mmCIF file of C-alpha atoms in Angstrom:
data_model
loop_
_atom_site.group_PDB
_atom_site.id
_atom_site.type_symbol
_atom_site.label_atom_id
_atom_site.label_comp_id
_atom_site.label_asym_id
_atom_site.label_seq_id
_atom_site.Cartn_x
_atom_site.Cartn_y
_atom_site.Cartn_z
ATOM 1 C CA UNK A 389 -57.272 86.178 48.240
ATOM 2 C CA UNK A 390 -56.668 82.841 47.204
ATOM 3 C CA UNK A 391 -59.905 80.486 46.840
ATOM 4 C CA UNK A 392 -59.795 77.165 47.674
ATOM 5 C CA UNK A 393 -61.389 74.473 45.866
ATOM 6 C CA UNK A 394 -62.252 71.289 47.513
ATOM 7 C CA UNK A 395 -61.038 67.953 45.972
ATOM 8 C CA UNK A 396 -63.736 66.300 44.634
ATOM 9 C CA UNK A 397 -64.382 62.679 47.149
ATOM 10 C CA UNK A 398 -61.873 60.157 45.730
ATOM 11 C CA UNK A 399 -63.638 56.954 44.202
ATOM 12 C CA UNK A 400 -60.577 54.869 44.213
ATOM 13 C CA UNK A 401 -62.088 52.672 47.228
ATOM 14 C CA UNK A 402 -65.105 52.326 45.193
ATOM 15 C CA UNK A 403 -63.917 51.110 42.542
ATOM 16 C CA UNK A 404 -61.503 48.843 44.053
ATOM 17 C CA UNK A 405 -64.154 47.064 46.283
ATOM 18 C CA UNK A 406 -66.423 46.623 43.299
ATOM 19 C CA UNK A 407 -63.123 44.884 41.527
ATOM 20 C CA UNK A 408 -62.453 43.036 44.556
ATOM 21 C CA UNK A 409 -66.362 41.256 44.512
ATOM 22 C CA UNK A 410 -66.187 40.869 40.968
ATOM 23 C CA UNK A 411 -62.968 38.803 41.397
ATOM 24 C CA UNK A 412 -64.023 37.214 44.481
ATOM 25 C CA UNK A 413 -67.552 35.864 42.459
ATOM 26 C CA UNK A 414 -65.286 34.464 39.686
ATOM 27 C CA UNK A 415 -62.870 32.550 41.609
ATOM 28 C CA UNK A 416 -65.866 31.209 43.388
ATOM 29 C CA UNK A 417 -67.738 30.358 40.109
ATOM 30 C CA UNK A 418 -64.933 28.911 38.148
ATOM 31 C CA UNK A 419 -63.531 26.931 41.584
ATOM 32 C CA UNK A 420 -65.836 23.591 41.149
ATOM 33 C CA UNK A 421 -64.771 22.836 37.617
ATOM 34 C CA UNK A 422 -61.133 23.762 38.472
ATOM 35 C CA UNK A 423 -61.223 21.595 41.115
ATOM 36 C CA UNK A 424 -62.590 17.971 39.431
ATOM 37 C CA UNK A 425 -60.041 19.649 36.386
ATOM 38 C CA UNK A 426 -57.317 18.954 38.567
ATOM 39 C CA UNK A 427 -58.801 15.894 40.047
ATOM 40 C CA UNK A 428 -58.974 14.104 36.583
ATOM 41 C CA UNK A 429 -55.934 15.142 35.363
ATOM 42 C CA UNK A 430 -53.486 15.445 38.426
ATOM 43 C CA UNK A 431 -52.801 11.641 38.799
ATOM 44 C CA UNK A 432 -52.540 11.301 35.212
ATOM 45 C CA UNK A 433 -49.889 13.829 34.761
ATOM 46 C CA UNK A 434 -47.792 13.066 38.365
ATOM 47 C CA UNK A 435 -47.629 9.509 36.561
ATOM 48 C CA UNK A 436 -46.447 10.854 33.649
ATOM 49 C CA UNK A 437 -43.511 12.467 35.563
ATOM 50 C CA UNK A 438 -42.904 9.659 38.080
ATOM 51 C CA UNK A 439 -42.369 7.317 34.702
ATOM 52 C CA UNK A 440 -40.407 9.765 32.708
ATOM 53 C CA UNK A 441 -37.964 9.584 35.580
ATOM 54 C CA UNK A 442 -37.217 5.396 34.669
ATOM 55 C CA UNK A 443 -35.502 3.675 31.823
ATOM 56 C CA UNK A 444 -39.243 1.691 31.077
ATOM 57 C CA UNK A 445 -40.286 -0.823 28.249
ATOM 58 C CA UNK A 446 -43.457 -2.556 28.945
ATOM 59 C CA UNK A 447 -41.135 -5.307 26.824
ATOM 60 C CA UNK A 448 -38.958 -5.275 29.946
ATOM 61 C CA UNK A 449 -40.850 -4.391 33.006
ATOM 62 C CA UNK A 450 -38.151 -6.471 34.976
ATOM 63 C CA UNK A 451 -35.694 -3.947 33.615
ATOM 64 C CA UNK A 452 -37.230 -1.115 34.890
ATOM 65 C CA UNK A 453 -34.261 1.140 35.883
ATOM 66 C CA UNK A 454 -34.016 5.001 37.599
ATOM 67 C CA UNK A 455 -32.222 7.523 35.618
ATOM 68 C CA UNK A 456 -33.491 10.827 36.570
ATOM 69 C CA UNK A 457 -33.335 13.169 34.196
ATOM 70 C CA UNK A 458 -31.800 11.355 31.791
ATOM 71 C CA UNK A 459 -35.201 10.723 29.620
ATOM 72 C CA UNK A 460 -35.291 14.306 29.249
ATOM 73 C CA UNK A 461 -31.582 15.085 28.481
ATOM 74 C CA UNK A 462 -32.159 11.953 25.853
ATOM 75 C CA UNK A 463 -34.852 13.792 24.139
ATOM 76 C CA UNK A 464 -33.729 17.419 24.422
ATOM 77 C CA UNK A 465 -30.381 16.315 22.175
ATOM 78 C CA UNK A 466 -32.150 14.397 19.956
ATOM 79 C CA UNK A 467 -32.489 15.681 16.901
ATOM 80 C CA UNK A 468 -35.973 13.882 16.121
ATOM 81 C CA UNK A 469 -37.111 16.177 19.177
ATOM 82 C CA UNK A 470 -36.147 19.367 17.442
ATOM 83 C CA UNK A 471 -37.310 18.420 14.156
ATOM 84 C CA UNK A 472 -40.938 17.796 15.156
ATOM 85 C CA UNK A 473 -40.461 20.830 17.234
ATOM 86 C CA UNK A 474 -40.118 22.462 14.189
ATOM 87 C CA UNK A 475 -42.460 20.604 11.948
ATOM 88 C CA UNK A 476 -45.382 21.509 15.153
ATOM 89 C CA UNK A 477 -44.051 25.423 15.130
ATOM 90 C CA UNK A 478 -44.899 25.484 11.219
ATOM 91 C CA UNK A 479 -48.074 24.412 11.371
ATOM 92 C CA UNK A 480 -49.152 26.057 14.278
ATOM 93 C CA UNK A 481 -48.160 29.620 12.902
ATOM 94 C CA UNK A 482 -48.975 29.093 9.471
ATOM 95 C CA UNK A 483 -52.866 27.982 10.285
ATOM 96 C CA UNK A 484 -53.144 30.089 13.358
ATOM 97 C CA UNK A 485 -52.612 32.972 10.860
ATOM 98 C CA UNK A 486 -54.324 32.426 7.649
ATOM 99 C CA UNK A 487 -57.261 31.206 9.973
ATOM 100 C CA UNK A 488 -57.157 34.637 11.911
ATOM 101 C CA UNK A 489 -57.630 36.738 8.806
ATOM 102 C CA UNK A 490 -60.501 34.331 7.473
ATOM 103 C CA UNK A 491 -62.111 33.817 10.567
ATOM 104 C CA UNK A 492 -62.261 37.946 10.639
ATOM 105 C CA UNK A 493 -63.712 38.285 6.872
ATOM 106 C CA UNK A 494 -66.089 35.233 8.003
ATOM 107 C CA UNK A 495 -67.116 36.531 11.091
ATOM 108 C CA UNK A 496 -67.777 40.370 9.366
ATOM 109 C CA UNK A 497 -69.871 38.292 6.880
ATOM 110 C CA UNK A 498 -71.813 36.544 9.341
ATOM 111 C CA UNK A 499 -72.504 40.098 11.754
ATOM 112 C CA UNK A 500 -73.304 42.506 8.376
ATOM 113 C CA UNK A 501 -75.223 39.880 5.957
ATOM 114 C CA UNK A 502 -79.304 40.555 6.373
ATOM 115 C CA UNK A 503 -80.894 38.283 4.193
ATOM 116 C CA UNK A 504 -80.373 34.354 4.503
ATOM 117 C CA UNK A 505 -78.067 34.604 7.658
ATOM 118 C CA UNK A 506 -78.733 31.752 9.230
ATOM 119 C CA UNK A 507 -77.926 29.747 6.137
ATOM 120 C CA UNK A 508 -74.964 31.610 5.891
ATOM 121 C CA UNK A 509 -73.495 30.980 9.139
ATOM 122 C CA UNK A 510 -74.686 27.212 8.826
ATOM 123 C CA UNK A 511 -72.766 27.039 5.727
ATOM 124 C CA UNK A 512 -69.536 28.374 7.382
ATOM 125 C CA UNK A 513 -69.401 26.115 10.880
ATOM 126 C CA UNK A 514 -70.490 23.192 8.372
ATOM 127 C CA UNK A 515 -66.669 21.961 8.554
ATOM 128 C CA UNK A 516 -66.373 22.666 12.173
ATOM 129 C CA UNK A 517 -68.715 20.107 13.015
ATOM 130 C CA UNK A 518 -67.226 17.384 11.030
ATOM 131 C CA UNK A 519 -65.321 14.638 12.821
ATOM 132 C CA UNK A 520 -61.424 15.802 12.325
ATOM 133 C CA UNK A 521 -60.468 11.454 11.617
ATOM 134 C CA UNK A 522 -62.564 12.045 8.893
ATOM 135 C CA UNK A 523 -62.047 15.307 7.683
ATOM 136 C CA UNK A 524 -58.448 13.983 7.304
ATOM 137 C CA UNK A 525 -59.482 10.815 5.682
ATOM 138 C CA UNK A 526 -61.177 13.580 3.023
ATOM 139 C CA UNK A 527 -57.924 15.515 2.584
ATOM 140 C CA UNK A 528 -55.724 12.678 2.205
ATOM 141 C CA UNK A 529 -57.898 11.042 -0.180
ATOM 142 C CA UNK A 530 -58.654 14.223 -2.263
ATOM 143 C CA UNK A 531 -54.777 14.873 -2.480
ATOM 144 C CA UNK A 532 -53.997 10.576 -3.087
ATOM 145 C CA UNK A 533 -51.432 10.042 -6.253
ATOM 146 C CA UNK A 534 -53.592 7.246 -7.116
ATOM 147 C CA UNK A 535 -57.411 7.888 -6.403
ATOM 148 C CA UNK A 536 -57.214 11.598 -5.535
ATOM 149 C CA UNK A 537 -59.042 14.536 -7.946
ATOM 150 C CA UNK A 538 -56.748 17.198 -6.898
ATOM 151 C CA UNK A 539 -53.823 16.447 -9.340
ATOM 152 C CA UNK A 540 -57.019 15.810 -12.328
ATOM 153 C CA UNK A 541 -57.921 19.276 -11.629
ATOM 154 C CA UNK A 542 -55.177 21.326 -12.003
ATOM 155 C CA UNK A 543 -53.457 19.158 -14.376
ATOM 156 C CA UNK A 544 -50.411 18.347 -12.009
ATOM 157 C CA UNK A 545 -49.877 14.731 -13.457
ATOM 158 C CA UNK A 546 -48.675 12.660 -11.350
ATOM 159 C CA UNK A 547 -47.300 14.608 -8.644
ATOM 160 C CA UNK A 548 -47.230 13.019 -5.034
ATOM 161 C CA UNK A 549 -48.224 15.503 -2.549
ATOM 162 C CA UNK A 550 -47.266 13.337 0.739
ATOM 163 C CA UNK A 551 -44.037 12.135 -1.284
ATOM 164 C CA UNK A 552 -42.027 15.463 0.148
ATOM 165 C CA UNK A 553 -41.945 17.157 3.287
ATOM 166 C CA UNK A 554 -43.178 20.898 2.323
ATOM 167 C CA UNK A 555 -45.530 19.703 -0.203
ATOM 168 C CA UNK A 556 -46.968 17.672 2.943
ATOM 169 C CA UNK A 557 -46.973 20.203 5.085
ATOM 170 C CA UNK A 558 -48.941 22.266 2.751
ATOM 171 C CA UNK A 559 -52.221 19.834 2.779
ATOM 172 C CA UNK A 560 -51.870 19.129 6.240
ATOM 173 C CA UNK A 561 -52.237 23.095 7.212
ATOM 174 C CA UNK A 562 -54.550 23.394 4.677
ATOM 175 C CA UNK A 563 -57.349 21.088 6.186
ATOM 176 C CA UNK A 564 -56.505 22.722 9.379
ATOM 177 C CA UNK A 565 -57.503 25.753 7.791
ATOM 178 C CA UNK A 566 -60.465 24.249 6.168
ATOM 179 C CA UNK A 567 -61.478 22.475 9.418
ATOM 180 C CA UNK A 568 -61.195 25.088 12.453
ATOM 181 C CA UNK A 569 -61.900 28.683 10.554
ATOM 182 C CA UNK A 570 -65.101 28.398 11.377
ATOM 183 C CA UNK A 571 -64.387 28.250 15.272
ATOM 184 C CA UNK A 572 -62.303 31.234 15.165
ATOM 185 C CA UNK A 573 -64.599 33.070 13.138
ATOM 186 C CA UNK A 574 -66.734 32.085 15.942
ATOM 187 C CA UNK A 575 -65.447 33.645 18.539
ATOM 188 C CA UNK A 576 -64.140 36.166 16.661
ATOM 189 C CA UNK A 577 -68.276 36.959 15.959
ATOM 190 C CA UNK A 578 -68.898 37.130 19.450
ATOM 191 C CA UNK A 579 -66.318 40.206 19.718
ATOM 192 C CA UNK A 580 -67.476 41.567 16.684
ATOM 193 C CA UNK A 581 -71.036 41.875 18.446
ATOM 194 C CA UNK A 582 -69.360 43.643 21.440
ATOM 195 C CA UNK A 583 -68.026 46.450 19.655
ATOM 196 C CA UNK A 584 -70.665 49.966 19.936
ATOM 197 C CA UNK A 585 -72.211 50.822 16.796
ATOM 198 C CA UNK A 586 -72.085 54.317 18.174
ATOM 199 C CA UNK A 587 -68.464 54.027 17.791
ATOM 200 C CA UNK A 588 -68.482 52.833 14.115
ATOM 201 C CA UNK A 589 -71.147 55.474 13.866
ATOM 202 C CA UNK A 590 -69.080 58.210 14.910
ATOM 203 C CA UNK A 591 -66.178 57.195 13.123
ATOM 204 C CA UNK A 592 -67.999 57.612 10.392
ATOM 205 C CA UNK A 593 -69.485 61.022 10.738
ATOM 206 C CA UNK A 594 -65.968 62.430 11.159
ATOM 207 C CA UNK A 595 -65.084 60.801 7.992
ATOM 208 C CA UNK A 596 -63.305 57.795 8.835
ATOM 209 C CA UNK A 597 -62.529 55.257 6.394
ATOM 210 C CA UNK A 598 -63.235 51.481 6.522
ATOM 211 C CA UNK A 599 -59.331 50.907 6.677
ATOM 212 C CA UNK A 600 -59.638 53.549 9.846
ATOM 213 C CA UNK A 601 -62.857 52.290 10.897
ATOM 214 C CA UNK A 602 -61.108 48.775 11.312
ATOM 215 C CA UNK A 603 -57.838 49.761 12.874
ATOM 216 C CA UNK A 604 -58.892 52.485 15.210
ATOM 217 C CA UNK A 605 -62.391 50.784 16.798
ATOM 218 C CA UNK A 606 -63.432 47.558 15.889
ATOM 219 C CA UNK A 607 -59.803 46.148 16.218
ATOM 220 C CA UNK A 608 -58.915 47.745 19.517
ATOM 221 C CA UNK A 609 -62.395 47.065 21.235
ATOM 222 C CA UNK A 610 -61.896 43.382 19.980
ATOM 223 C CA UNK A 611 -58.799 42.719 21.839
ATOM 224 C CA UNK A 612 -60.156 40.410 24.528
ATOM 225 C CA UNK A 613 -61.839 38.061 21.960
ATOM 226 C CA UNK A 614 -58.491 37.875 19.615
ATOM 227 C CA UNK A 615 -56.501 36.988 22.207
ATOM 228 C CA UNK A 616 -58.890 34.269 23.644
ATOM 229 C CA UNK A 617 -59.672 32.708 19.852
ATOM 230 C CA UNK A 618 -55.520 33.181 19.528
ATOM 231 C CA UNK A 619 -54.850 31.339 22.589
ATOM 232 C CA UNK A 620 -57.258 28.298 22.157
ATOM 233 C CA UNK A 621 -56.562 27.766 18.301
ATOM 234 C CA UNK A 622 -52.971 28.125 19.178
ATOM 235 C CA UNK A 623 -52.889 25.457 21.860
ATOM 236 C CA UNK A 624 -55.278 23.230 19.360
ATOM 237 C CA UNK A 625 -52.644 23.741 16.711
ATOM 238 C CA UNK A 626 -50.129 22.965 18.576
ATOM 239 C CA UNK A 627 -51.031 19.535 19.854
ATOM 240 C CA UNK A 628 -52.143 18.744 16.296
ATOM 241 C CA UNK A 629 -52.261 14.959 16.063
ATOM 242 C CA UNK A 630 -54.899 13.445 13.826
ATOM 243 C CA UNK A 631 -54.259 14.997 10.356
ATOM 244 C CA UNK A 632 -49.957 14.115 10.175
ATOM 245 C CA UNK A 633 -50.884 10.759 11.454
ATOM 246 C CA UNK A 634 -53.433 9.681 9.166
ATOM 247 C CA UNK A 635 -52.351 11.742 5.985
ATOM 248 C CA UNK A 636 -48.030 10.920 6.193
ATOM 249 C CA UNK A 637 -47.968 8.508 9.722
ATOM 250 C CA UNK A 638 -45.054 11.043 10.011
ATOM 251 C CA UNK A 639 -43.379 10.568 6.926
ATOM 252 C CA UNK A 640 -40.832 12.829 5.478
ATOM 253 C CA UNK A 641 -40.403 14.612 8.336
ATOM 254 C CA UNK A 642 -44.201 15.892 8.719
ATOM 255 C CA UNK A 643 -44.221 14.151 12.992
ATOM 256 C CA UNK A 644 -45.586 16.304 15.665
ATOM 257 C CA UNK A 645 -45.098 16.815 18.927
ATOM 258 C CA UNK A 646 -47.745 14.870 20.235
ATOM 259 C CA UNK A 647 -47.267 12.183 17.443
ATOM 260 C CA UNK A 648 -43.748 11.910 18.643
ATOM 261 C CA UNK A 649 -44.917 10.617 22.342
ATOM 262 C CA UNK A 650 -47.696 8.503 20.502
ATOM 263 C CA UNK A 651 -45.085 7.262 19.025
ATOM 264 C CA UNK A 652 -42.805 6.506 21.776
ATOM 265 C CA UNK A 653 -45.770 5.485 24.257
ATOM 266 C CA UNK A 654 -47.788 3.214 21.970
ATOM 267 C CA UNK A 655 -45.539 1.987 19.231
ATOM 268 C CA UNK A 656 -42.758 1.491 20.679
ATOM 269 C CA UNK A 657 -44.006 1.076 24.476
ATOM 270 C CA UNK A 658 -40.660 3.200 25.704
ATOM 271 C CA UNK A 659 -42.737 4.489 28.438
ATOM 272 C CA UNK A 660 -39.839 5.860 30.368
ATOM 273 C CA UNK A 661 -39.158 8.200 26.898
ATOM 274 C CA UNK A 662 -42.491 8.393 25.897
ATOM 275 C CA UNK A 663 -43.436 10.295 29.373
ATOM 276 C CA UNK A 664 -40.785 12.282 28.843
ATOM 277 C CA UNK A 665 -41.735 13.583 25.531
ATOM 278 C CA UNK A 666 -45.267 14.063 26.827
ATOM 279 C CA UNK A 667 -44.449 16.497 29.948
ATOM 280 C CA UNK A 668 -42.173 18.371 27.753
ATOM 281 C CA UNK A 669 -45.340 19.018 25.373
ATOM 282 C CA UNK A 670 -46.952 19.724 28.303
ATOM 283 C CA UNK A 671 -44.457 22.077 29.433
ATOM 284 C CA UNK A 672 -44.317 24.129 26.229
ATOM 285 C CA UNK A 673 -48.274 24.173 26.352
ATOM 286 C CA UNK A 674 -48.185 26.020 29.431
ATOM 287 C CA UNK A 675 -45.088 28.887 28.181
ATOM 288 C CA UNK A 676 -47.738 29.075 25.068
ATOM 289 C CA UNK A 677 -50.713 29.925 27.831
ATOM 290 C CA UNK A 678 -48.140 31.467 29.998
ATOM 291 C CA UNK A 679 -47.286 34.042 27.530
ATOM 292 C CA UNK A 680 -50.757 34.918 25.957
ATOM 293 C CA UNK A 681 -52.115 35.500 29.358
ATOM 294 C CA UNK A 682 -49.189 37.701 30.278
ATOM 295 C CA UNK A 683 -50.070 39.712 26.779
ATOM 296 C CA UNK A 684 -53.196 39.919 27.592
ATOM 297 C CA UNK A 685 -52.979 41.110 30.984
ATOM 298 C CA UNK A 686 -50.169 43.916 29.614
ATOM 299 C CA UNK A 687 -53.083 44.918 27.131
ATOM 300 C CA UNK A 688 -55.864 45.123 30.186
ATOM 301 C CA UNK A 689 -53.363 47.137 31.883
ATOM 302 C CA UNK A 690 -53.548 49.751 29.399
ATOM 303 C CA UNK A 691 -57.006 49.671 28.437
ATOM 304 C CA UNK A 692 -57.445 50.997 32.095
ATOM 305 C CA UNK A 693 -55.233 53.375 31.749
ATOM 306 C CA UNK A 694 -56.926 55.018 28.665
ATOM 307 C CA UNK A 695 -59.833 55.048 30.675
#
């Protein structure tokens, strides 16, 4: 005789009406501020598009002329466009990923040291909190072929750093590097924190190395704060301004993206262009955010499904 075993009471409702509140109280939390976020910045940006839709000069506001999307096929086959493209890609990838590893060993300093932390972690957010005009100015003068110490140093001679395009490139990623580590390493501390020493603990019992330690728990259960300290750093990078302009002012092909619609907006007040240039930033800002988000919603996913 067959026995029958009843089902044990299915807690799929539960949990989804627990997930449902939980959702509900953050859309209801984060509604005011994205709500005067879209106040500030919708007129701003509908502007933006209205004007990159006209042949504009505030030289020739008389001229003012509609040609669609003719700003944007302008800029699209210019090859300026793509070579700041480029010159924005480099950087951003380049600092993004030296900073990740740093910003790792930096935070693991600042959760494991005992004695003197707080000086520690002053020590490492010390560049963080300076101005990035003038941690530029710093850079660019450390680096000068005239009054800088760098050359001095290692005996380079007279070498112009900002006198070539890759050489260039280098400084300006390096005081990126220098100057946002520490927020990385930031947030990257506040995953680090999240992680259960019972896990590490474990891990270690059944003999687990610190190579295994790092790849199998701490990495894994630190997913959610890499991918937010990726996505901000990477949208920072990308809209990188301050250093290119003061270091080069663009020279030898080190413009950006967003010095590229300065450029067109203030300097050479071709707002119809300029507008242009800006919404396509814009535009590739949110495919960046588009596809982290995405990523990080694949990676929820199957968190869950371990579970």
């Amino acid at each position: 005789m067959a026995v029958m075993v009843e089902a044990p009471a299915p807690q799929t409702a539960e949990v989804t009406d627990r997930a449902r509140h939980e959702r509900r109280l953050g859309l209801m939390l984060s509604a005011p501020s994205f709500l005067v976020m879209v106040f500030v910045t919708a007129y701003p940006l509908i502007y933006a598009v209205v004007l990159s839709l006209y042949n504009y000069r505030l030289t020739d506001p008389e001229g003012r002329e509609f040609v669609g999307l003719g700003n944007y096929a302008t800029v699209l086959t210019d090859p300026v466009w793509w070579t700041d493209f480029s010159t924005t890609f480099l950087i951003t990838v380049f600092s993004v990923a030296v900073e990740l590893v740093l910003g790792f060993a930096f935070a693991f300093v600042m959760y494991r040291i005992l004695r003197g932390r707080s000086i520690v972690r002053t020590a490492i957010l010390i560049p963080y909190g300076i101005v990035t005009v003038v941690s530029a100015y710093i850079w660019r003068y450390a680096f000068q072929l005239d009054a800088g110490f760098v050359n001095q140093w290692f005996g380079l001679g007279d070498y112009n750093f900002f006198g070539q395009r890759w050489s260039a490139l280098f400084v300006i990623i390096l005081s990126e590097i220098w100057k946002t580590t520490p927020f990385i390493s930031l947030l990257l501390l506040a995953g680090l924190v999240q992680v259960p020493e019972e896990l590490q603990e474990a891990a270690r019992v059944d003999g687990a190395t610190a190579w295994q330690r790092l790849k199998r728990v701490t990495l894994p259960n630190m997913k959610a704060a890499i991918m937010v300290a990726l996505l901000f750093r990477t949208l920072d990078a990308w809209r990188i301004f301050d250093n290119p302009f003061i270091m080069t002012a663009g020279a030898n092909k080190t413009e950006t993206l967003s010095f590229l619609a300065y450029r067109q907006n203030v300097t050479l007040v071709n707002l119809g262009a300029g507008s242009a240039v800006s919404v396509l930033l814009f535009l590739t800002v949110v495919v960046i955010a588009f596809i982290f988000v995405k990523g990080f919603r694949t990676d929820l996913s199957q968190v869950r499904g371990d579970r």
